[in-house]
Amino acid sequence: MIKERRPQHRLRGFSPIAAALAGCVLTGTAVQAAEPITIGFGMALTGGLAAAGKTALLAMQIWQDDVNAKEGLLGRPVKLVYYDDQTNPPTVPGIYTKLLDVDKVDIIVSGYGTNMVAPAMPIAIQHDRLFLGLFGLAVNSEFHYPKYFSMLPTGPDPKHAFSDPFFKVAMAKEPKPKTLAIVAADAEYPKNASEGARDTAKSLGLQIVYDKSYPPSTADYSPIVHAVQATNPEIVFVASYPPDSAGTLRAATELGLKTRYFGGGMVGLQFTSVKQQFGPKLNGVLDYDWWIPAPTMQFPGIIEFLKKYQAKAPDEKIDPLGWYLPPFAYANLQVLGEAIEGAKSLDQTKLADYIRSHAFNTIVGEISFGKDGEWSKPRVLEVQFQDIQGTDLEQFRDTRTETILEPAEFRSGEVVEPYSNVKK
């Protein structure tokens, strides 16, 4: 968070010429003297999502510094006002109520993840406020709130688009798989993801042989993997958050899960710390991603941003690479900043109208928004971990251990299957 600036003293006893000269001197610091534009949010700084939440916060602070170095927005500095949501959805409504009613922030944006975005939606709606969501899957599919916009590349049909690339990869090989197991945590994001996977499976004629959820507090995933294996599925789709993704992967490797395709919706496997923790145990896993440094994805500004992020990450003791969430946390505020400058206003309706009617050039590419505030076009990557050797960080600094399989325009290799035969 930036420090409050003290108001500048008025000039007294100056001649008109001296006053004019002094005005020139003060022009460069005028943004510091103005009342800041405040942007409020909750963020997971402790709890199960903290590993990602802390990276998002750093990205947002970098954006704040970049904007303030360029005279702010509307000639005013920007200031982030945030609280730790503790990765605990029940804390979220209170945080946003305080931000709006007590802190009187100008703009609200979300914390990280569907489970944290969804509880804030009713507060935004009650206050009729613009609300930008960060990695919230299909959060607005029931509210249809016109002032909500989603920073997530799942497009206008997010529930289905999220898992479509996974099924495209699995169904491209002969003989085509016939059976599917669905494993999902009993929480907002996994429910939405598994609902889309269920619909897609039915449209493909797949027989669902296992379809159960588990409580997020689960500690031992071995019984779940045993139950899945008993149904002998050719595809296992998992929708999970970081702690349970790690638990499921650990159980799958220790028990030797036998299936052709495994993964799909496992949040957390994108984090560098998790990659280093599991190393070769990740080989063969299929999973979604949003950005990796493939030549076709090096959009203007992203490498410059990552250099700043990676220079600061060691001191913060967070993900050293920052590929997964940070670019999108930065881009989310890029959209907001461009809308404020373009609309020349902080009026919530004017900002929403501007975002809805314009395209935005961000460090994650050009973005425009459509139905329910989702991206107009989906861009979900399906990757497979391949040829990971040990746990050395250097092998994860490029794309050689992560093969892009979908979409076709970003493809960098071919799928290796079955999962159970890939060297761990």
Tab-separated table of C-alpha atoms in Angstrom:
chain	number	residue	atom	x	y	z
A	1	MET	CA	0.000	0.000	0.000
A	2	ILE	CA	1.301	3.517	-0.803
A	3	LYS	CA	1.666	6.088	1.898
A	4	GLU	CA	-0.784	8.953	2.239
A	5	ARG	CA	0.549	12.229	0.802
A	6	ARG	CA	0.411	15.434	2.812
A	7	PRO	CA	-1.429	18.300	1.084
A	8	GLN	CA	0.831	20.965	-0.419
A	9	HIS	CA	0.845	24.422	1.262
A	10	ARG	CA	-0.602	27.357	-0.664
A	11	LEU	CA	1.827	29.821	-2.221
A	12	ARG	CA	1.808	33.216	-0.497
A	13	GLY	CA	3.517	36.480	-1.296
A	14	PHE	CA	4.565	35.372	-4.763
A	15	SER	CA	4.528	37.637	-7.799
A	16	PRO	CA	2.505	36.325	-10.773
A	17	ILE	CA	5.741	35.330	-12.543
A	18	ALA	CA	7.117	33.554	-9.467
A	19	ALA	CA	3.789	31.816	-8.969
A	20	ALA	CA	3.800	30.631	-12.562
A	21	LEU	CA	7.347	29.299	-12.201
A	22	ALA	CA	6.398	27.554	-8.964
A	23	GLY	CA	3.398	26.042	-10.738
A	24	CYS	CA	5.721	24.530	-13.308
A	25	VAL	CA	7.869	23.047	-10.568
A	26	LEU	CA	4.825	21.563	-8.815
A	27	THR	CA	3.291	20.076	-11.960
A	28	GLY	CA	5.380	16.921	-11.633
A	29	THR	CA	4.195	16.356	-8.073
A	30	ALA	CA	0.566	17.382	-8.514
A	31	VAL	CA	-0.527	13.745	-8.681
A	32	GLN	CA	1.021	13.249	-5.245
A	33	ALA	CA	-0.979	16.119	-3.746
A	34	ALA	CA	-4.373	15.036	-5.095
A	35	GLU	CA	-6.768	12.850	-3.137
A	36	PRO	CA	-6.050	9.216	-4.150
A	37	ILE	CA	-8.443	7.015	-6.070
A	38	THR	CA	-8.959	4.059	-3.755
A	39	ILE	CA	-9.371	0.480	-4.982
A	40	GLY	CA	-10.576	-1.977	-2.364
A	41	PHE	CA	-10.501	-5.763	-2.198
A	42	GLY	CA	-10.065	-8.816	-0.025
A	43	MET	CA	-7.237	-11.199	-0.849
A	44	ALA	CA	-6.175	-14.628	0.375
A	45	LEU	CA	-2.967	-13.836	2.262
A	46	THR	CA	-3.359	-16.791	4.631
A	47	GLY	CA	-5.080	-20.150	4.224
A	48	GLY	CA	-5.221	-22.563	1.313
A	49	LEU	CA	-5.190	-19.971	-1.485
A	50	ALA	CA	-2.513	-17.742	0.023
A	51	ALA	CA	0.271	-19.061	-2.228
A	52	ALA	CA	-1.582	-17.575	-5.189
A	53	GLY	CA	-3.190	-14.647	-3.383
A	54	LYS	CA	0.170	-13.202	-2.371
A	55	THR	CA	1.349	-13.297	-5.992
A	56	ALA	CA	-1.784	-11.448	-7.093
A	57	LEU	CA	-1.220	-8.773	-4.448
A	58	LEU	CA	2.351	-8.185	-5.616
A	59	ALA	CA	1.155	-7.867	-9.223
A	60	MET	CA	-1.466	-5.327	-8.181
A	61	GLN	CA	1.130	-3.357	-6.225
A	62	ILE	CA	3.372	-3.300	-9.306
A	63	TRP	CA	0.449	-1.913	-11.325
A	64	GLN	CA	-0.138	0.704	-8.635
A	65	ASP	CA	3.508	1.777	-8.789
A	66	ASP	CA	3.502	1.836	-12.603
A	67	VAL	CA	0.381	4.001	-12.738
A	68	ASN	CA	1.558	6.400	-10.048
A	69	ALA	CA	4.884	6.789	-11.853
A	70	LYS	CA	2.862	8.049	-14.833
A	71	GLU	CA	0.843	10.678	-12.916
A	72	GLY	CA	-1.886	8.310	-11.758
A	73	LEU	CA	-5.448	8.245	-13.123
A	74	LEU	CA	-7.404	11.424	-13.844
A	75	GLY	CA	-4.430	13.299	-12.377
A	76	ARG	CA	-4.786	11.492	-9.029
A	77	PRO	CA	-2.665	8.761	-7.455
A	78	VAL	CA	-4.142	5.329	-6.902
A	79	LYS	CA	-4.109	3.573	-3.560
A	80	LEU	CA	-4.890	-0.080	-2.845
A	81	VAL	CA	-6.947	-0.804	0.272
A	82	TYR	CA	-7.048	-4.500	1.109
A	83	TYR	CA	-7.724	-7.068	3.828
A	84	ASP	CA	-6.837	-10.728	4.281
A	85	ASP	CA	-9.901	-12.880	3.518
A	86	GLN	CA	-8.053	-15.870	5.046
A	87	THR	CA	-9.288	-18.107	2.180
A	88	ASN	CA	-12.533	-18.206	4.120
A	89	PRO	CA	-15.674	-17.344	2.110
A	90	PRO	CA	-17.737	-16.264	5.171
A	91	THR	CA	-15.268	-13.415	5.819
A	92	VAL	CA	-15.797	-11.911	2.365
A	93	PRO	CA	-19.173	-10.118	2.756
A	94	GLY	CA	-17.945	-8.318	5.877
A	95	ILE	CA	-14.766	-7.200	4.134
A	96	TYR	CA	-16.631	-5.682	1.193
A	97	THR	CA	-19.243	-4.084	3.416
A	98	LYS	CA	-16.429	-2.403	5.371
A	99	LEU	CA	-14.649	-1.318	2.187
A	100	LEU	CA	-17.792	0.366	0.873
A	101	ASP	CA	-19.505	1.656	4.020
A	102	VAL	CA	-16.540	2.489	6.261
A	103	ASP	CA	-13.489	2.933	4.024
A	104	LYS	CA	-15.621	4.514	1.273
A	105	VAL	CA	-13.392	3.145	-1.487
A	106	ASP	CA	-14.007	4.403	-5.015
A	107	ILE	CA	-13.806	1.009	-6.748
A	108	ILE	CA	-13.983	-2.628	-5.648
A	109	VAL	CA	-12.322	-5.597	-7.303
A	110	SER	CA	-12.317	-9.191	-6.132
A	111	GLY	CA	-9.795	-11.378	-4.411
A	112	TYR	CA	-8.546	-14.578	-6.003
A	113	GLY	CA	-10.775	-17.475	-6.964
A	114	THR	CA	-14.404	-18.411	-7.463
A	115	ASN	CA	-14.974	-19.252	-3.803
A	116	MET	CA	-13.905	-15.724	-2.826
A	117	VAL	CA	-15.539	-13.856	-5.722
A	118	ALA	CA	-19.020	-15.352	-5.321
A	119	PRO	CA	-19.645	-14.187	-1.709
A	120	ALA	CA	-18.773	-10.601	-2.681
A	121	MET	CA	-21.266	-10.447	-5.547
A	122	PRO	CA	-24.366	-9.767	-3.427
A	123	ILE	CA	-22.577	-6.880	-1.689
A	124	ALA	CA	-21.571	-5.344	-5.027
A	125	ILE	CA	-25.116	-5.736	-6.322
A	126	GLN	CA	-26.716	-4.259	-3.194
A	127	HIS	CA	-24.469	-1.213	-3.476
A	128	ASP	CA	-24.865	-1.016	-7.284
A	129	ARG	CA	-21.089	-1.012	-7.725
A	130	LEU	CA	-18.787	-1.947	-10.563
A	131	PHE	CA	-17.083	-5.235	-9.684
A	132	LEU	CA	-14.154	-6.871	-11.450
A	133	GLY	CA	-13.673	-10.567	-10.642
A	134	LEU	CA	-10.290	-12.298	-10.672
A	135	PHE	CA	-10.411	-15.971	-11.715
A	136	GLY	CA	-14.046	-16.522	-10.801
A	137	LEU	CA	-15.583	-19.337	-12.871
A	138	ALA	CA	-19.156	-18.609	-14.032
A	139	VAL	CA	-19.824	-16.439	-10.955
A	140	ASN	CA	-22.302	-14.240	-12.849
A	141	SER	CA	-24.198	-17.073	-14.565
A	142	GLU	CA	-27.008	-16.789	-12.021
A	143	PHE	CA	-26.863	-13.101	-11.074
A	144	HIS	CA	-26.547	-11.662	-14.629
A	145	TYR	CA	-25.322	-8.455	-12.988
A	146	PRO	CA	-24.501	-5.848	-15.681
A	147	LYS	CA	-21.690	-4.173	-13.728
A	148	TYR	CA	-19.627	-7.358	-13.275
A	149	PHE	CA	-16.635	-8.227	-15.484
A	150	SER	CA	-14.549	-11.378	-15.269
A	151	MET	CA	-10.790	-11.638	-15.659
A	152	LEU	CA	-10.762	-15.275	-16.741
A	153	PRO	CA	-10.232	-16.605	-20.298
A	154	THR	CA	-13.237	-18.954	-20.317
A	155	GLY	CA	-15.431	-16.905	-22.655
A	156	PRO	CA	-19.214	-16.488	-22.741
A	157	ASP	CA	-19.948	-20.108	-21.744
A	158	PRO	CA	-17.434	-20.576	-18.911
A	159	LYS	CA	-18.770	-23.763	-17.315
A	160	HIS	CA	-18.319	-25.716	-20.529
A	161	ALA	CA	-15.347	-23.860	-22.019
A	162	PHE	CA	-13.253	-24.594	-18.955
A	163	SER	CA	-13.147	-28.377	-19.538
A	164	ASP	CA	-13.698	-28.480	-23.326
A	165	PRO	CA	-9.960	-28.571	-24.180
A	166	PHE	CA	-9.438	-31.465	-21.746
A	167	PHE	CA	-12.100	-33.534	-23.485
A	168	LYS	CA	-10.845	-32.532	-26.938
A	169	VAL	CA	-7.444	-33.980	-26.075
A	170	ALA	CA	-8.897	-37.153	-24.544
A	171	MET	CA	-11.320	-37.855	-27.396
A	172	ALA	CA	-8.806	-37.256	-30.203
A	173	LYS	CA	-7.020	-40.580	-29.747
A	174	GLU	CA	-8.201	-43.975	-31.007
A	175	PRO	CA	-9.787	-45.997	-29.643
A	176	LYS	CA	-11.936	-43.241	-28.193
A	177	PRO	CA	-12.440	-43.466	-24.419
A	178	LYS	CA	-15.861	-44.617	-23.241
A	179	THR	CA	-15.848	-44.127	-19.465
A	180	LEU	CA	-15.321	-41.142	-17.179
A	181	ALA	CA	-14.909	-40.490	-13.456
A	182	ILE	CA	-15.622	-37.013	-12.036
A	183	VAL	CA	-14.071	-36.002	-8.717
A	184	ALA	CA	-14.878	-32.554	-7.306
A	185	ALA	CA	-14.614	-30.654	-4.051
A	186	ASP	CA	-17.871	-29.503	-2.511
A	187	ALA	CA	-17.254	-25.800	-3.190
A	188	GLU	CA	-18.261	-23.114	-5.687
A	189	TYR	CA	-15.556	-23.487	-8.347
A	190	PRO	CA	-15.485	-27.319	-8.443
A	191	LYS	CA	-19.288	-27.414	-8.633
A	192	ASN	CA	-19.285	-25.135	-11.669
A	193	ALA	CA	-16.405	-26.943	-13.345
A	194	SER	CA	-17.845	-30.419	-12.777
A	195	GLU	CA	-21.265	-29.298	-14.006
A	196	GLY	CA	-19.707	-28.283	-17.314
A	197	ALA	CA	-17.684	-31.505	-17.502
A	198	ARG	CA	-20.820	-33.539	-16.842
A	199	ASP	CA	-22.707	-31.847	-19.681
A	200	THR	CA	-19.808	-32.253	-22.091
A	201	ALA	CA	-19.407	-35.922	-21.217
A	202	LYS	CA	-23.059	-36.582	-21.961
A	203	SER	CA	-22.811	-34.796	-25.308
A	204	LEU	CA	-19.836	-37.005	-26.202
A	205	GLY	CA	-21.604	-40.196	-25.212
A	206	LEU	CA	-19.214	-40.934	-22.350
A	207	GLN	CA	-20.482	-43.189	-19.590
A	208	ILE	CA	-19.969	-41.543	-16.186
A	209	VAL	CA	-18.965	-44.395	-13.888
A	210	TYR	CA	-18.038	-42.285	-10.850
A	211	ASP	CA	-19.348	-38.837	-9.929
A	212	LYS	CA	-18.902	-37.748	-6.321
A	213	SER	CA	-17.816	-34.708	-4.355
A	214	TYR	CA	-15.780	-34.521	-1.162
A	215	PRO	CA	-15.606	-31.925	1.630
A	216	PRO	CA	-12.814	-29.343	1.222
A	217	SER	CA	-11.541	-30.311	4.673
A	218	THR	CA	-10.592	-33.805	3.424
A	219	ALA	CA	-7.074	-34.795	4.502
A	220	ASP	CA	-6.664	-38.331	3.109
A	221	TYR	CA	-7.456	-38.788	-0.587
A	222	SER	CA	-6.495	-42.446	-0.788
A	223	PRO	CA	-10.090	-43.684	-0.251
A	224	ILE	CA	-11.254	-41.428	-3.089
A	225	VAL	CA	-8.604	-42.745	-5.479
A	226	HIS	CA	-9.394	-46.328	-4.438
A	227	ALA	CA	-13.098	-45.735	-5.148
A	228	VAL	CA	-12.331	-44.197	-8.532
A	229	GLN	CA	-10.017	-47.052	-9.487
A	230	ALA	CA	-12.701	-49.597	-8.627
A	231	THR	CA	-14.785	-48.222	-11.520
A	232	ASN	CA	-11.846	-48.547	-13.984
A	233	PRO	CA	-12.440	-45.254	-15.849
A	234	GLU	CA	-10.481	-44.315	-18.962
A	235	ILE	CA	-10.711	-40.612	-18.065
A	236	VAL	CA	-10.526	-39.045	-14.601
A	237	PHE	CA	-11.556	-35.383	-14.419
A	238	VAL	CA	-10.665	-33.650	-11.143
A	239	ALA	CA	-11.922	-30.208	-10.089
A	240	SER	CA	-9.972	-29.171	-6.989
A	241	TYR	CA	-8.285	-26.313	-5.162
A	242	PRO	CA	-4.541	-26.328	-4.285
A	243	PRO	CA	-4.531	-28.341	-1.026
A	244	ASP	CA	-6.773	-31.082	-2.425
A	245	SER	CA	-5.038	-31.035	-5.830
A	246	ALA	CA	-1.817	-31.881	-4.016
A	247	GLY	CA	-3.554	-34.550	-1.921
A	248	THR	CA	-5.215	-36.159	-4.938
A	249	LEU	CA	-2.007	-36.199	-6.976
A	250	ARG	CA	-0.085	-37.680	-4.079
A	251	ALA	CA	-2.652	-40.445	-3.635
A	252	ALA	CA	-2.803	-41.128	-7.382
A	253	THR	CA	0.955	-41.625	-7.638
A	254	GLU	CA	1.309	-43.607	-4.419
A	255	LEU	CA	-1.545	-45.954	-5.330
A	256	GLY	CA	-0.605	-46.181	-9.007
A	257	LEU	CA	-3.873	-44.903	-10.498
A	258	LYS	CA	-4.538	-46.711	-13.771
A	259	THR	CA	-6.278	-44.561	-16.363
A	260	ARG	CA	-5.595	-43.063	-19.792
A	261	TYR	CA	-6.172	-39.401	-18.916
A	262	PHE	CA	-5.992	-37.743	-15.507
A	263	GLY	CA	-6.414	-34.117	-14.386
A	264	GLY	CA	-8.328	-31.354	-16.137
A	265	GLY	CA	-9.320	-28.906	-13.396
A	266	MET	CA	-6.644	-29.152	-10.716
A	267	VAL	CA	-5.869	-25.691	-9.363
A	268	GLY	CA	-2.408	-25.379	-7.845
A	269	LEU	CA	-0.399	-27.567	-10.204
A	270	GLN	CA	0.401	-24.333	-12.073
A	271	PHE	CA	2.311	-22.975	-9.050
A	272	THR	CA	6.101	-23.244	-9.235
A	273	SER	CA	6.329	-24.400	-5.609
A	274	VAL	CA	3.975	-27.295	-6.358
A	275	LYS	CA	5.898	-28.205	-9.506
A	276	GLN	CA	9.092	-28.357	-7.478
A	277	GLN	CA	7.389	-30.302	-4.701
A	278	PHE	CA	6.129	-33.084	-6.975
A	279	GLY	CA	8.653	-33.017	-9.827
A	280	PRO	CA	8.330	-36.156	-11.996
A	281	LYS	CA	5.115	-37.177	-10.236
A	282	LEU	CA	3.446	-34.547	-12.421
A	283	ASN	CA	4.446	-36.319	-15.636
A	284	GLY	CA	1.434	-37.362	-17.665
A	285	VAL	CA	-1.036	-35.114	-15.831
A	286	LEU	CA	-3.304	-33.026	-18.072
A	287	ASP	CA	-4.398	-29.704	-16.652
A	288	TYR	CA	-5.706	-26.307	-17.648
A	289	ASP	CA	-3.565	-23.178	-17.656
A	290	TRP	CA	-3.980	-19.576	-18.730
A	291	TRP	CA	-0.523	-18.432	-19.769
A	292	ILE	CA	2.941	-19.896	-20.197
A	293	PRO	CA	5.859	-18.267	-22.055
A	294	ALA	CA	5.314	-19.950	-25.422
A	295	PRO	CA	6.455	-17.787	-28.362
A	296	THR	CA	2.825	-17.356	-29.457
A	297	MET	CA	1.825	-15.961	-26.057
A	298	GLN	CA	4.399	-13.246	-25.482
A	299	PHE	CA	1.992	-10.336	-25.638
A	300	PRO	CA	3.284	-6.738	-25.468
A	301	GLY	CA	4.363	-5.791	-21.962
A	302	ILE	CA	4.187	-9.203	-20.285
A	303	ILE	CA	7.924	-9.918	-20.248
A	304	GLU	CA	8.629	-6.454	-18.831
A	305	PHE	CA	6.025	-7.069	-16.118
A	306	LEU	CA	7.464	-10.494	-15.265
A	307	LYS	CA	10.947	-9.024	-14.900
A	308	LYS	CA	9.599	-6.612	-12.281
A	309	TYR	CA	7.648	-9.366	-10.559
A	310	GLN	CA	10.548	-11.837	-10.529
A	311	ALA	CA	12.891	-9.188	-9.116
A	312	LYS	CA	10.561	-8.689	-6.132
A	313	ALA	CA	9.291	-12.246	-5.608
A	314	PRO	CA	12.291	-13.633	-3.663
A	315	ASP	CA	11.961	-10.999	-0.929
A	316	GLU	CA	8.234	-11.768	-0.674
A	317	LYS	CA	8.945	-15.528	-0.540
A	318	ILE	CA	6.350	-16.234	-3.228
A	319	ASP	CA	6.232	-18.040	-6.570
A	320	PRO	CA	9.519	-17.067	-8.272
A	321	LEU	CA	8.169	-17.248	-11.843
A	322	GLY	CA	4.669	-15.795	-11.510
A	323	TRP	CA	3.167	-17.130	-14.733
A	324	TYR	CA	-0.239	-18.222	-13.491
A	325	LEU	CA	-2.133	-15.509	-11.643
A	326	PRO	CA	0.062	-12.359	-11.536
A	327	PRO	CA	-0.252	-11.350	-15.227
A	328	PHE	CA	-4.045	-11.528	-14.967
A	329	ALA	CA	-4.153	-9.648	-11.664
A	330	TYR	CA	-2.142	-6.896	-13.354
A	331	ALA	CA	-4.300	-7.017	-16.507
A	332	ASN	CA	-7.469	-6.769	-14.400
A	333	LEU	CA	-6.316	-3.393	-13.111
A	334	GLN	CA	-5.121	-2.392	-16.566
A	335	VAL	CA	-8.713	-2.779	-17.753
A	336	LEU	CA	-9.946	-0.725	-14.808
A	337	GLY	CA	-7.358	2.003	-15.298
A	338	GLU	CA	-8.020	2.313	-19.020
A	339	ALA	CA	-11.768	2.472	-18.353
A	340	ILE	CA	-11.341	5.256	-15.785
A	341	GLU	CA	-9.187	7.277	-18.166
A	342	GLY	CA	-11.446	6.526	-21.136
A	343	ALA	CA	-14.702	7.369	-19.362
A	344	LYS	CA	-12.994	10.254	-17.561
A	345	SER	CA	-15.087	9.380	-14.542
A	346	LEU	CA	-15.457	7.197	-11.465
A	347	ASP	CA	-19.198	6.905	-12.046
A	348	GLN	CA	-19.954	3.190	-11.752
A	349	THR	CA	-22.486	3.081	-14.599
A	350	LYS	CA	-20.260	5.032	-16.977
A	351	LEU	CA	-17.341	2.727	-16.195
A	352	ALA	CA	-19.424	-0.398	-16.769
A	353	ASP	CA	-20.709	0.999	-20.076
A	354	TYR	CA	-17.162	1.806	-21.160
A	355	ILE	CA	-15.812	-1.657	-20.310
A	356	ARG	CA	-18.730	-3.328	-22.082
A	357	SER	CA	-18.208	-1.339	-25.277
A	358	HIS	CA	-14.433	-1.304	-25.669
A	359	ALA	CA	-11.572	-3.722	-26.252
A	360	PHE	CA	-8.512	-3.525	-23.994
A	361	ASN	CA	-4.885	-4.169	-24.820
A	362	THR	CA	-3.340	-5.840	-21.776
A	363	ILE	CA	-0.246	-7.852	-20.955
A	364	VAL	CA	-2.309	-11.026	-21.445
A	365	GLY	CA	-3.497	-9.940	-24.884
A	366	GLU	CA	-6.494	-8.080	-26.237
A	367	ILE	CA	-9.643	-8.543	-24.173
A	368	SER	CA	-13.249	-7.635	-24.815
A	369	PHE	CA	-16.226	-8.548	-22.678
A	370	GLY	CA	-19.552	-10.072	-23.646
A	371	LYS	CA	-22.404	-11.965	-22.010
A	372	ASP	CA	-22.473	-11.727	-18.198
A	373	GLY	CA	-19.194	-9.791	-18.297
A	374	GLU	CA	-17.204	-12.813	-19.453
A	375	TRP	CA	-14.470	-12.667	-22.101
A	376	SER	CA	-15.964	-12.489	-25.585
A	377	LYS	CA	-13.733	-15.358	-26.738
A	378	PRO	CA	-12.409	-18.276	-24.658
A	379	ARG	CA	-8.686	-19.035	-24.455
A	380	VAL	CA	-8.314	-22.000	-22.144
A	381	LEU	CA	-5.007	-23.845	-22.474
A	382	GLU	CA	-4.742	-27.584	-21.948
A	383	VAL	CA	-1.208	-28.611	-21.065
A	384	GLN	CA	0.492	-31.854	-20.170
A	385	PHE	CA	3.499	-32.195	-17.894
A	386	GLN	CA	6.169	-34.154	-19.723
A	387	ASP	CA	9.800	-35.163	-19.148
A	388	ILE	CA	10.199	-33.526	-15.748
A	389	GLN	CA	13.492	-34.643	-14.219
A	390	GLY	CA	13.920	-34.115	-10.496
A	391	THR	CA	12.790	-30.883	-8.851
A	392	ASP	CA	15.313	-28.345	-10.170
A	393	LEU	CA	13.765	-24.903	-10.771
A	394	GLU	CA	15.580	-24.233	-14.051
A	395	GLN	CA	13.583	-26.838	-16.005
A	396	PHE	CA	10.394	-24.947	-15.190
A	397	ARG	CA	11.607	-21.575	-16.492
A	398	ASP	CA	10.482	-22.333	-20.062
A	399	THR	CA	7.896	-24.546	-21.737
A	400	ARG	CA	9.934	-27.729	-22.223
A	401	THR	CA	8.211	-29.531	-19.331
A	402	GLU	CA	4.722	-28.229	-20.192
A	403	THR	CA	3.398	-29.153	-23.612
A	404	ILE	CA	0.473	-27.103	-24.906
A	405	LEU	CA	-2.093	-29.422	-26.498
A	406	GLU	CA	-5.044	-27.051	-26.983
A	407	PRO	CA	-6.006	-24.690	-28.553
A	408	ALA	CA	-4.458	-25.749	-31.848
A	409	GLU	CA	-2.946	-22.316	-32.574
A	410	PHE	CA	-0.811	-22.564	-29.430
A	411	ARG	CA	0.014	-26.299	-29.678
A	412	SER	CA	3.633	-27.191	-28.948
A	413	GLY	CA	3.549	-31.007	-28.882
A	414	GLU	CA	1.449	-34.159	-28.656
A	415	VAL	CA	-0.258	-35.905	-25.764
A	416	VAL	CA	1.438	-38.884	-24.113
A	417	GLU	CA	-0.917	-41.606	-22.863
A	418	PRO	CA	-1.935	-43.626	-20.958
A	419	TYR	CA	-1.270	-41.691	-17.765
A	420	SER	CA	-0.552	-44.872	-15.823
A	421	ASN	CA	2.388	-45.773	-18.115
A	422	VAL	CA	4.118	-42.386	-18.081
A	423	LYS	CA	7.400	-42.461	-16.175
A	424	LYS	CA	6.989	-40.831	-12.782
